[in-house]
CSV table of C-alpha atoms and ligand atoms in Angstrom, one decimal:
chain,number,residue,atom,x,y,z
Y,21,MET,CA,-3.5,-156.2,-69.9
Y,22,SER,CA,-4.4,-152.6,-69.6
Y,23,ASN,CA,-7.0,-150.9,-71.8
Y,24,LEU,CA,-4.2,-148.7,-73.1
Y,25,ASP,CA,-1.9,-151.2,-74.6
Y,26,PRO,CA,-4.2,-152.4,-77.5
Y,27,VAL,CA,-4.9,-148.8,-78.4
Y,28,LEU,CA,-1.1,-148.1,-78.6
Y,29,SER,CA,-0.7,-151.2,-80.8
Y,30,HIS,CA,-3.6,-150.1,-83.0
Y,31,ILE,CA,-1.9,-146.7,-83.5
Y,32,ASP,CA,1.4,-148.4,-84.5
Y,33,GLU,CA,-0.3,-150.7,-86.9
Y,34,ASN,CA,-2.3,-148.1,-88.6
Y,35,LEU,CA,0.2,-145.3,-88.9
Y,36,SER,CA,0.2,-145.2,-92.7
Y,37,ALA,CA,-3.6,-145.0,-92.8
Y,38,ALA,CA,-3.6,-142.1,-90.3
Y,39,THR,CA,-0.9,-140.4,-92.3
Y,40,GLU,CA,-3.0,-140.7,-95.5
Y,41,ARG,CA,-5.9,-139.1,-93.6
Y,42,LEU,CA,-3.8,-136.2,-92.6
Y,43,PHE,CA,-2.6,-135.8,-96.2
Y,44,GLU,CA,-6.3,-135.6,-97.3
Y,45,LEU,CA,-6.9,-132.7,-94.9
Y,46,MET,CA,-3.5,-131.1,-95.9
Y,47,ARG,CA,-4.5,-131.2,-99.6
Y,48,VAL,CA,-7.3,-128.7,-98.8
Y,49,PRO,CA,-5.7,-125.2,-99.2
Y,50,SER,CA,-7.5,-123.6,-96.2
Y,51,ILE,CA,-5.8,-120.3,-96.1
Y,52,SER,CA,-7.9,-118.2,-93.8
Y,53,THR,CA,-6.6,-114.7,-94.5
Y,54,ASP,CA,-7.2,-114.7,-98.3
Y,55,PRO,CA,-10.8,-114.5,-99.3
Y,56,THR,CA,-10.2,-116.3,-102.5
Y,57,PHE,CA,-9.6,-119.5,-100.4
Y,58,LYS,CA,-12.9,-119.1,-98.6
Y,59,GLU,CA,-14.6,-122.2,-100.1
Y,60,HIS,CA,-11.5,-124.3,-99.3
Y,61,CYS,CA,-11.8,-123.3,-95.6
Y,62,ASP,CA,-15.3,-124.5,-95.9
Y,63,ALA,CA,-14.2,-127.7,-97.4
Y,64,ALA,CA,-11.7,-128.3,-94.6
Y,65,ALA,CA,-14.5,-127.8,-92.1
Y,66,ASP,CA,-16.7,-130.3,-94.1
Y,67,TRP,CA,-13.8,-132.8,-94.1
Y,68,LEU,CA,-13.5,-132.6,-90.4
Y,69,VAL,CA,-17.1,-133.0,-89.8
Y,70,SER,CA,-17.3,-136.1,-91.9
Y,71,ASP,CA,-14.1,-137.5,-90.4
Y,72,LEU,CA,-15.5,-137.0,-86.9
Y,73,ALA,CA,-18.8,-138.5,-88.0
Y,74,SER,CA,-17.0,-141.6,-89.4
Y,75,MET,CA,-15.8,-142.2,-85.8
Y,76,GLY,CA,-19.3,-141.9,-84.4
Y,77,VAL,CA,-18.8,-138.3,-83.1
Y,78,THR,CA,-21.8,-136.1,-83.4
Y,79,ALA,CA,-20.2,-133.2,-85.3
Y,80,THR,CA,-21.6,-130.1,-87.0
Y,81,LYS,CA,-20.2,-127.2,-89.0
Y,82,ARG,CA,-21.3,-123.9,-87.5
Y,83,ALA,CA,-21.5,-120.7,-89.6
Y,84,THR,CA,-19.8,-117.6,-88.3
Y,85,PRO,CA,-19.5,-114.2,-90.0
Y,86,GLY,CA,-16.1,-115.5,-91.1
Y,87,HIS,CA,-15.0,-119.1,-91.6
Y,88,PRO,CA,-17.1,-121.9,-89.9
Y,89,MET,CA,-16.3,-123.6,-86.7
Y,90,VAL,CA,-16.6,-127.4,-86.2
Y,91,VAL,CA,-18.0,-128.7,-83.0
Y,92,GLY,CA,-18.3,-132.3,-82.1
Y,93,HIS,CA,-19.5,-134.3,-79.1
Y,94,THR,CA,-19.1,-137.9,-77.9
Y,95,ASN,CA,-21.5,-137.9,-74.9
Y,96,GLY,CA,-19.1,-140.2,-73.1
Y,97,THR,CA,-19.0,-140.5,-69.3
Y,98,GLY,CA,-16.5,-139.3,-66.7
Y,99,LYS,CA,-14.3,-136.3,-67.0
Y,100,HIS,CA,-15.3,-133.9,-69.8
Y,101,VAL,CA,-12.6,-132.3,-71.9
Y,102,THR,CA,-12.8,-130.0,-74.9
Y,103,PHE,CA,-10.1,-130.3,-77.5
Y,104,TYR,CA,-9.2,-127.3,-79.6
Y,105,GLY,CA,-7.3,-127.1,-82.8
Y,106,HIS,CA,-7.4,-125.0,-86.0
Y,107,TYR,CA,-7.9,-126.2,-89.5
Y,108,ASP,CA,-6.8,-123.0,-91.3
Y,109,VAL,CA,-3.2,-122.4,-92.5
Y,110,GLN,CA,-0.9,-119.5,-93.4
Y,111,PRO,CA,-0.4,-118.3,-96.9
Y,112,VAL,CA,2.3,-120.2,-98.8
Y,113,ASP,CA,4.2,-117.3,-100.4
Y,114,PRO,CA,7.0,-117.0,-101.4
Y,115,LEU,CA,6.0,-120.1,-103.4
Y,116,ASP,CA,9.3,-120.3,-105.2
Y,117,LEU,CA,11.1,-121.1,-101.9
Y,118,TRP,CA,9.1,-124.3,-101.6
Y,119,HIS,CA,10.9,-127.5,-102.8
Y,120,SER,CA,7.5,-129.1,-103.4
Y,121,ASP,CA,3.9,-128.2,-103.8
Y,122,PRO,CA,2.7,-127.0,-100.3
Y,123,PHE,CA,-0.7,-128.7,-100.9
Y,124,ALA,CA,0.6,-131.9,-102.2
Y,125,PRO,CA,1.8,-133.3,-98.9
Y,126,ALA,CA,4.3,-136.2,-98.9
Y,127,LEU,CA,6.6,-138.2,-96.6
Y,128,GLU,CA,10.2,-137.2,-97.2
Y,129,ASP,CA,13.3,-138.9,-96.0
Y,130,THR,CA,15.8,-136.6,-94.3
Y,131,ASP,CA,19.0,-136.9,-92.3
Y,132,VAL,CA,17.0,-137.0,-89.1
Y,133,GLY,CA,14.2,-139.4,-90.2
Y,134,LYS,CA,10.9,-139.1,-92.1
Y,135,VAL,CA,9.1,-135.8,-92.2
Y,136,ILE,CA,5.6,-134.9,-93.4
Y,137,ARG,CA,6.1,-132.0,-95.8
Y,138,GLY,CA,3.5,-129.4,-96.7
Y,139,ARG,CA,1.6,-126.4,-95.5
Y,140,GLY,CA,-0.2,-127.2,-92.2
Y,141,ALA,CA,1.8,-130.3,-91.5
Y,142,ALA,CA,2.7,-128.9,-88.1
Y,143,ASP,CA,0.5,-125.8,-87.7
Y,144,ASP,CA,-2.0,-127.1,-87.0
Y,145,LYS,CA,-3.4,-129.9,-89.1
Y,146,GLY,CA,-0.8,-132.5,-88.1
Y,147,GLN,CA,-1.1,-131.6,-84.4
Y,148,LEU,CA,-4.9,-131.5,-84.5
Y,149,MET,CA,-5.0,-135.0,-86.1
Y,150,THR,CA,-2.7,-136.5,-83.4
Y,151,PHE,CA,-5.6,-136.1,-81.0
Y,152,VAL,CA,-8.3,-137.1,-83.6
Y,153,GLU,CA,-6.4,-140.3,-84.4
Y,154,ALA,CA,-5.8,-141.1,-80.7
Y,155,CYS,CA,-9.6,-140.9,-80.2
Y,156,ARG,CA,-10.2,-143.0,-83.4
Y,157,ALA,CA,-7.9,-145.7,-82.0
Y,158,TRP,CA,-9.7,-145.7,-78.7
Y,159,ILE,CA,-13.1,-146.0,-80.3
Y,160,THR,CA,-12.0,-148.6,-82.8
Y,161,VAL,CA,-10.5,-150.8,-80.1
Y,162,HIS,CA,-12.9,-150.3,-77.2
Y,163,GLY,CA,-16.0,-148.9,-78.9
Y,164,SER,CA,-15.8,-145.7,-76.8
Y,165,LEU,CA,-13.5,-143.1,-75.4
Y,166,PRO,CA,-12.3,-143.4,-71.7
Y,167,ILE,CA,-13.6,-139.9,-70.9
Y,168,ASN,CA,-16.1,-137.5,-72.4
Y,169,VAL,CA,-14.6,-135.6,-75.3
Y,170,SER,CA,-15.9,-132.6,-77.2
Y,171,PHE,CA,-14.1,-131.3,-80.2
Y,172,PHE,CA,-13.8,-127.5,-81.2
Y,173,PHE,CA,-12.1,-126.6,-84.4
Y,174,GLU,CA,-11.5,-123.1,-85.6
Y,175,GLY,CA,-10.7,-121.8,-89.1
Y,176,GLU,CA,-9.6,-118.3,-88.4
Y,177,GLU,CA,-6.6,-118.8,-86.0
Y,178,GLU,CA,-4.1,-117.6,-88.6
Y,179,SER,CA,-6.1,-114.5,-89.3
Y,180,GLY,CA,-6.8,-113.0,-85.9
Y,181,SER,CA,-9.7,-115.3,-84.8
Y,182,PRO,CA,-12.4,-112.5,-85.2
Y,183,SER,CA,-15.3,-114.9,-84.7
Y,184,LEU,CA,-13.8,-116.9,-81.8
Y,185,ILE,CA,-14.8,-114.9,-78.7
Y,186,PRO,CA,-18.4,-114.1,-80.0
Y,187,PHE,CA,-18.8,-117.8,-80.8
Y,188,MET,CA,-17.5,-118.9,-77.4
Y,189,ARG,CA,-19.9,-116.5,-75.7
Y,190,GLU,CA,-22.9,-117.7,-77.8
Y,191,ASN,CA,-22.0,-121.4,-77.2
Y,192,LYS,CA,-20.7,-121.2,-73.7
Y,193,ASP,CA,-22.7,-124.1,-72.3
Y,194,GLU,CA,-21.8,-126.3,-75.2
Y,195,LEU,CA,-18.1,-125.6,-75.2
Y,196,SER,CA,-17.6,-125.5,-71.5
Y,197,SER,CA,-16.1,-128.6,-69.8
Y,198,ASP,CA,-13.8,-129.6,-67.0
Y,199,LEU,CA,-10.6,-128.9,-69.0
Y,200,ALA,CA,-9.5,-127.7,-72.4
Y,201,LEU,CA,-6.9,-129.5,-74.3
Y,202,ILE,CA,-5.0,-127.6,-77.0
Y,203,CYS,CA,-2.5,-129.0,-79.4
Y,204,ASP,CA,-0.8,-126.1,-81.2
Y,205,THR,CA,2.5,-125.7,-79.3
Y,206,GLY,CA,5.9,-127.4,-79.3
Y,207,MET,CA,8.0,-129.8,-77.2
Y,208,PHE,CA,10.7,-128.4,-75.0
Y,209,ASP,CA,13.2,-130.3,-77.2
Y,210,PRO,CA,12.8,-133.4,-79.4
Y,211,LYS,CA,13.2,-135.7,-76.4
Y,212,THR,CA,11.3,-133.7,-73.8
Y,213,PRO,CA,7.5,-133.1,-73.9
Y,214,ALA,CA,6.1,-130.1,-72.3
Y,215,ILE,CA,2.8,-128.8,-70.9
Y,216,SER,CA,2.6,-125.0,-71.1
Y,217,THR,CA,1.0,-123.9,-67.9
Y,218,GLN,CA,1.9,-120.2,-67.6
Y,219,LEU,CA,1.7,-117.6,-70.3
Y,220,ARG,CA,2.8,-114.1,-69.8
Y,221,GLY,CA,0.5,-111.2,-70.3
Y,222,LEU,CA,1.3,-107.9,-72.1
Y,223,LEU,CA,0.8,-104.3,-71.5
Y,224,GLY,CA,1.8,-101.5,-73.9
Y,225,GLU,CA,2.4,-97.8,-73.2
Y,226,GLU,CA,3.5,-95.0,-75.5
Y,227,LEU,CA,4.5,-91.7,-73.9
Y,228,THR,CA,5.3,-88.4,-75.5
Y,229,ILE,CA,7.0,-85.8,-73.5
Y,230,THR,CA,6.7,-82.2,-74.7
Y,231,GLY,CA,9.1,-79.4,-73.5
Y,232,PRO,CA,9.5,-76.2,-75.5
Y,233,ARG,CA,6.6,-75.2,-77.7
Y,234,ILE,CA,8.8,-75.5,-80.8
Y,235,ASP,CA,12.0,-77.2,-81.8
Y,236,LEU,CA,15.0,-75.0,-80.7
Y,237,HIS,CA,18.5,-74.3,-81.9
Y,238,SER,CA,21.0,-75.9,-79.5
Y,239,GLY,CA,23.3,-72.8,-79.9
Y,240,MET,CA,20.6,-70.3,-79.2
Y,241,TYR,CA,18.8,-72.1,-76.4
Y,242,GLY,CA,21.1,-75.1,-75.4
Y,243,GLY,CA,21.9,-75.1,-71.7
Y,244,ALA,CA,19.1,-72.7,-70.8
Y,245,ALA,CA,16.1,-74.8,-72.1
Y,246,ILE,CA,14.9,-78.1,-71.0
Y,247,ASN,CA,15.5,-80.9,-73.6
Y,248,PRO,CA,12.7,-83.6,-73.6
Y,249,ILE,CA,15.1,-86.2,-74.8
Y,250,ARG,CA,17.1,-85.9,-71.6
Y,251,VAL,CA,13.9,-86.0,-69.5
Y,252,LEU,CA,12.7,-89.1,-71.4
Y,253,SER,CA,16.1,-90.9,-71.2
Y,254,LYS,CA,16.3,-90.2,-67.4
Y,255,ILE,CA,12.8,-91.7,-66.9
Y,256,ILE,CA,13.7,-94.7,-69.1
Y,257,ALA,CA,16.9,-95.2,-67.2
Y,258,SER,CA,15.0,-95.2,-63.9
Y,259,LEU,CA,12.7,-98.0,-64.8
Y,260,HIS,CA,15.1,-100.6,-63.6
Y,261,ASP,CA,17.3,-100.6,-60.5
Y,262,ALA,CA,20.9,-101.9,-60.2
Y,263,GLU,CA,19.6,-105.5,-59.6
Y,264,GLY,CA,17.6,-105.5,-62.8
Y,265,ARG,CA,14.2,-105.1,-61.0
Y,266,VAL,CA,11.4,-103.0,-62.4
Y,267,THR,CA,11.0,-99.9,-60.3
Y,268,VAL,CA,7.3,-99.0,-61.1
Y,269,PRO,CA,5.6,-98.9,-57.6
Y,270,GLY,CA,3.7,-102.0,-56.8
Y,271,PHE,CA,5.0,-103.7,-60.0
Y,272,TYR,CA,5.7,-107.1,-58.2
Y,273,GLU,CA,2.3,-107.3,-56.5
Y,274,GLY,CA,0.9,-110.6,-57.8
Y,275,VAL,CA,4.1,-112.1,-59.0
Y,276,PRO,CA,4.2,-115.6,-57.6
Y,277,GLU,CA,7.2,-117.4,-56.1
Y,278,MET,CA,8.0,-120.6,-57.9
Y,279,SER,CA,7.2,-123.8,-56.2
Y,280,PRO,CA,10.2,-126.0,-55.3
Y,281,GLU,CA,8.7,-128.8,-57.6
Y,282,LEU,CA,8.6,-126.4,-60.6
Y,283,GLN,CA,12.1,-125.1,-59.8
Y,284,LYS,CA,13.3,-128.6,-59.9
Y,285,GLN,CA,11.5,-129.4,-63.2
Y,286,TRP,CA,13.0,-126.4,-64.9
Y,287,GLU,CA,16.5,-127.2,-63.6
Y,288,ASP,CA,16.1,-130.7,-64.9
Y,289,LEU,CA,15.5,-129.3,-68.4
Y,290,ASN,CA,19.2,-128.4,-68.4
Y,291,PHE,CA,18.4,-125.3,-70.5
Y,292,ASP,CA,21.7,-124.0,-71.9
Y,293,ASP,CA,21.6,-120.2,-71.1
Y,294,ALA,CA,24.9,-119.7,-72.9
Y,295,ALA,CA,23.9,-121.3,-76.1
Y,296,PHE,CA,20.6,-119.4,-76.0
Y,297,LEU,CA,22.4,-116.2,-75.8
Y,298,ASN,CA,25.3,-117.1,-78.2
Y,299,ALA,CA,22.7,-117.8,-80.9
Y,300,VAL,CA,22.0,-114.1,-81.1
Y,301,GLY,CA,25.5,-112.8,-80.4
Y,302,LEU,CA,25.2,-112.3,-76.6
Y,303,SER,CA,27.0,-113.7,-73.7
Y,304,GLU,CA,25.4,-112.6,-70.4
Y,305,LEU,CA,21.9,-112.5,-69.0
Y,306,ALA,CA,20.5,-109.0,-68.7
Y,307,GLY,CA,17.5,-109.6,-66.4
Y,308,GLU,CA,17.0,-109.8,-62.7
Y,309,GLN,CA,20.1,-110.9,-60.9
Y,310,GLY,CA,20.0,-114.4,-59.5
Y,311,LYS,CA,17.5,-115.7,-62.0
Y,312,THR,CA,18.0,-118.3,-64.7
Y,313,ALA,CA,17.1,-117.5,-68.4
Y,314,LEU,CA,14.0,-119.8,-68.2
Y,315,GLU,CA,12.9,-118.0,-65.0
Y,316,MET,CA,13.4,-114.6,-66.7
Y,317,LEU,CA,11.5,-115.8,-69.8
Y,318,TRP,CA,8.6,-117.7,-68.2
Y,319,ALA,CA,8.2,-116.7,-64.7
Y,320,ARG,CA,9.3,-113.1,-64.3
Y,321,PRO,CA,7.7,-109.9,-65.5
Y,322,THR,CA,9.6,-107.4,-67.6
Y,323,CYS,CA,9.7,-103.9,-68.7
Y,324,GLU,CA,11.2,-103.2,-72.1
Y,325,VAL,CA,11.7,-100.1,-74.3
Y,326,ASN,CA,10.6,-101.1,-77.8
Y,327,GLY,CA,11.3,-97.7,-79.6
Y,328,ILE,CA,12.3,-94.2,-79.1
Y,329,ASN,CA,11.5,-91.3,-81.3
Y,330,ALA,CA,13.0,-87.9,-80.9
Y,331,GLY,CA,15.0,-85.1,-82.4
Y,332,TYR,CA,16.9,-85.3,-85.7
Y,333,THR,CA,17.8,-88.9,-86.7
Y,334,GLY,CA,18.3,-88.6,-90.4
Y,335,ASP,CA,21.6,-88.4,-92.2
Y,336,GLY,CA,24.1,-85.7,-91.3
Y,337,PHE,CA,23.7,-83.6,-88.2
Y,338,LYS,CA,21.3,-81.0,-86.9
Y,339,THR,CA,21.8,-79.1,-83.7
Y,340,VAL,CA,18.2,-79.3,-82.5
Y,341,LEU,CA,16.6,-79.2,-79.1
Y,342,PRO,CA,13.4,-81.0,-80.0
Y,343,SER,CA,10.0,-80.0,-78.7
Y,344,LYS,CA,8.9,-83.6,-78.2
Y,345,ALA,CA,10.4,-87.0,-77.3
Y,346,SER,CA,8.4,-90.2,-77.2
Y,347,ALA,CA,9.0,-93.9,-76.5
Y,348,LYS,CA,7.1,-97.2,-76.7
Y,349,ILE,CA,7.4,-99.3,-73.6
Y,350,SER,CA,6.0,-102.8,-73.1
Y,351,PHE,CA,5.5,-104.9,-69.9
Y,352,ARG,CA,5.3,-108.7,-69.9
Y,353,LEU,CA,3.2,-109.8,-66.9
Y,354,VAL,CA,3.0,-112.9,-64.8
Y,355,GLY,CA,0.8,-114.4,-62.1
Y,356,THR,CA,-2.0,-112.0,-61.1
Y,357,GLN,CA,-0.2,-108.8,-61.9
Y,358,ASP,CA,-3.0,-106.2,-62.8
Y,359,PRO,CA,-2.3,-104.6,-66.1
Y,360,HIS,CA,-4.6,-101.6,-65.2
Y,361,ALA,CA,-2.9,-101.0,-61.9
Y,362,ILE,CA,0.5,-101.2,-63.5
Y,363,ARG,CA,-0.6,-98.8,-66.3
Y,364,ALA,CA,-1.8,-96.3,-63.6
Y,365,ALA,CA,1.3,-96.7,-61.5
Y,366,PHE,CA,3.6,-96.2,-64.5
Y,367,ARG,CA,1.9,-93.0,-65.6
Y,368,GLN,CA,2.0,-91.6,-62.1
Y,369,MET,CA,5.7,-92.4,-61.9
Y,370,VAL,CA,6.3,-90.5,-65.2
Y,371,GLN,CA,4.3,-87.6,-64.1
Y,372,ASP,CA,6.2,-87.4,-60.8
Y,373,ALA,CA,9.5,-87.3,-62.7
Y,374,LEU,CA,8.6,-84.4,-65.0
Y,375,PRO,CA,10.2,-81.1,-64.6
Y,376,ALA,CA,7.9,-78.1,-64.4
Y,377,ASP,CA,8.3,-77.1,-68.0
Y,378,CYS,CA,7.4,-80.6,-69.5
Y,379,SER,CA,4.1,-82.2,-70.0
Y,380,VAL,CA,3.3,-85.8,-71.0
Y,381,GLU,CA,0.7,-87.5,-73.1
Y,382,PHE,CA,0.0,-91.3,-72.9
Y,383,LYS,CA,-1.4,-93.7,-75.3
Y,384,GLY,CA,-2.3,-97.1,-74.0
Y,385,HIS,CA,-1.8,-100.1,-76.2
Y,386,GLY,CA,-3.2,-103.6,-75.6
Y,387,ASN,CA,-3.3,-105.1,-72.3
Y,388,SER,CA,-3.8,-108.7,-71.3
Y,389,SER,CA,-3.2,-110.5,-68.0
Y,390,ALA,CA,-1.0,-113.5,-67.7
Y,391,VAL,CA,-2.7,-116.9,-67.8
Y,392,GLN,CA,-1.8,-119.3,-65.0
Y,393,MET,CA,-3.3,-122.7,-65.1
Y,394,SER,CA,-4.3,-124.4,-61.8
Y,395,THR,CA,-1.8,-127.2,-61.9
Y,396,ALA,CA,-3.2,-128.2,-58.5
Y,397,ASP,CA,-5.9,-130.0,-60.6
Y,398,PRO,CA,-4.6,-133.5,-60.6
Y,399,ALA,CA,-5.2,-133.8,-64.3
Y,400,PHE,CA,-2.0,-131.8,-65.0
Y,401,GLU,CA,0.2,-134.2,-63.1
Y,402,LYS,CA,-1.6,-137.2,-64.6
Y,403,ALA,CA,-1.0,-135.9,-68.1
Y,404,ARG,CA,2.6,-135.0,-67.2
Y,405,LEU,CA,3.3,-138.6,-66.1
Y,406,ALA,CA,1.5,-140.0,-69.2
Y,407,LEU,CA,3.7,-138.0,-71.5
Y,408,SER,CA,6.8,-139.0,-69.5
Y,409,ASP,CA,5.9,-142.7,-70.3
Y,410,GLU,CA,6.0,-142.0,-74.0
Y,411,TRP,CA,9.1,-139.9,-74.5
Y,412,PRO,CA,12.8,-140.4,-73.5
Y,413,ASN,CA,12.8,-137.5,-71.0
Y,414,PRO,CA,10.2,-136.7,-68.4
Y,415,ALA,CA,7.7,-134.1,-69.3
Y,416,ALA,CA,7.8,-130.6,-67.6
Y,417,PHE,CA,5.3,-127.8,-66.9
Y,418,VAL,CA,6.8,-125.0,-68.8
Y,419,GLY,CA,6.1,-121.4,-69.3
Y,420,CYS,CA,5.6,-119.4,-72.4
Y,421,GLY,CA,7.2,-116.0,-72.8
Y,422,GLY,CA,4.9,-114.8,-75.5
Y,423,SER,CA,1.1,-115.2,-75.6
Y,424,ILE,CA,-1.3,-117.9,-76.8
Y,425,PRO,CA,-4.6,-116.1,-77.0
Y,426,ILE,CA,-6.8,-119.2,-77.2
Y,427,ALA,CA,-5.6,-120.4,-73.8
Y,428,GLY,CA,-6.6,-117.1,-72.3
Y,429,HIS,CA,-10.0,-117.2,-74.0
Y,430,PHE,CA,-10.8,-120.5,-72.6
Y,431,LYS,CA,-10.0,-119.1,-69.2
Y,432,THR,CA,-11.8,-115.8,-69.5
Y,433,GLU,CA,-14.8,-116.7,-71.6
Y,434,LEU,CA,-15.4,-120.3,-70.5
Y,435,ASP,CA,-13.8,-120.3,-67.1
Y,436,THR,CA,-11.8,-123.4,-68.1
Y,437,ASP,CA,-8.2,-124.2,-67.6
Y,438,ALA,CA,-6.4,-125.3,-70.7
Y,439,MET,CA,-3.7,-127.9,-71.0
Y,440,LEU,CA,-1.4,-127.0,-73.9
Y,441,ILE,CA,0.4,-130.1,-75.2
Y,442,GLY,CA,2.1,-130.0,-78.5
Y,443,PHE,CA,4.6,-132.0,-80.5
Y,444,GLY,CA,6.1,-129.3,-82.7
Y,445,ARG,CA,9.8,-128.7,-83.1
Y,446,ASP,CA,11.7,-125.5,-83.5
Y,447,ASP,CA,12.7,-126.4,-87.0
Y,448,ASP,CA,9.2,-127.1,-88.2
Y,449,ALA,CA,9.1,-123.9,-90.4
Y,450,ILE,CA,5.6,-123.1,-89.4
Y,451,HIS,CA,4.3,-120.0,-91.4
Y,452,SER,CA,7.4,-120.5,-93.7
Y,453,PRO,CA,8.2,-122.3,-96.9
Y,454,ASN,CA,8.8,-126.1,-96.6
Y,455,GLU,CA,6.8,-126.5,-93.4
Y,456,LYS,CA,7.2,-130.0,-92.0
Y,457,TYR,CA,6.1,-132.2,-89.1
Y,458,ASP,CA,8.4,-135.1,-88.1
Y,459,LEU,CA,6.6,-138.4,-88.6
Y,460,GLU,CA,7.9,-139.3,-85.1
Y,461,SER,CA,6.0,-136.2,-83.8
Y,462,PHE,CA,2.9,-137.4,-85.5
Y,463,HIS,CA,3.2,-141.0,-84.4
Y,464,LYS,CA,4.3,-140.4,-80.8
Y,465,GLY,CA,1.9,-137.5,-80.6
Y,466,MET,CA,-1.0,-139.9,-81.2
Y,467,ARG,CA,0.4,-142.3,-78.7
Y,468,SER,CA,0.9,-139.4,-76.2
Y,469,TRP,CA,-2.8,-138.4,-76.5
Y,470,ALA,CA,-3.9,-142.0,-76.2
Y,471,ARG,CA,-2.0,-142.2,-72.9
Y,472,VAL,CA,-3.3,-138.8,-71.7
Y,473,LEU,CA,-6.9,-139.8,-72.4
Y,474,ASP,CA,-6.2,-143.0,-70.4
Y,475,ALA,CA,-4.6,-141.2,-67.5
Y,476,LEU,CA,-7.4,-138.6,-67.3
Y,477,SER,CA,-9.9,-141.5,-66.9
Y,478,LEU,CA,-8.2,-142.9,-63.9
J,509,ZN,ZN1,-1.3,-122.8,-84.9
């Protein structure tokens, strides 16, 4: 018999005790953004320290200028991983939309099975505890973990993580390991687990084009004077070519081609492009020709106009030629695209397109590079196969169209790749009233981590 089987059995037999421990943590109203809950955040950190200690993990609460961090070590042998989760939760208002007390967690029967109801059920207490419980099961059954595990819990994730990067820098040696494991994401669908391995970066630009010194009357000056709205529109229209590709010079430098394996994995996900679009009243893909929706969302960069401001936009009508026209434009980046180079190329492109009587001012907004995990590390394929053993459908390496800052911080601050494995579902209502976590997610989540720990030891 393998080492894994008795661990899985232990998890199955102790599901209700594990659920009760999660409830204990969920009863602590650790809302990080509201200072009146400060001592509760502290109490949640204390709870985690003593829970880890009860498993034989050396754990400490670490003060920061904000809410404390919890760090624990097992001093095991073999591959060393650092597991990250966050114990803080979102505020609960509007409270009257909750059907039950958000901090009185309970199991609830629903049409689709039992769910754990309450704030933090899915984000992130329930997810965090899937990993802790998997470790507890390993330690209870075998006396130790199959690999060396460190724990790193944050209490400010829902309020912008102000202490995170300074803490990572100050404790770089202690937090560094071979691989970070993060449980704060979702499954691809309820039958298909996912490991997020590529997260897009983001670059923001705001430009304001000035033509005439003052607003002009379109009867007195129209036809003779330059209109900055026309200039801005022309520039915006020129940002994509007829095939939907972005025209900023050098934009596609660093955009990787997809490997045939990844292409196959994404095809096998059978993502329904039509349903995805129909859900928001659309019927055809608007990105680069020849790409699927998943490729457009996960693997390809974008340029989008997020806002335009110019001229008279109030009620009624005003025949004005405005002095200024501005727009906010964002780029989602992939691979090794360089946000600084793209910003410079975009600004040059705009400058080159300006008529003599116009000038432009730029304001840069945040920029972050894409995060691409090195899936050539065999740990990724081992974990993918381990997850595939637990769930009905095989697991896939997926992308994430948005950003998950913690994964980027592990990479930039600790030079560690992160494996993002989560068991959330789209209908978990995280950040909303009546948050839930399916009992199946919790149960199979624990089993999944038990399998991943085993796979990483081989
Ligand atoms: Zn979260």
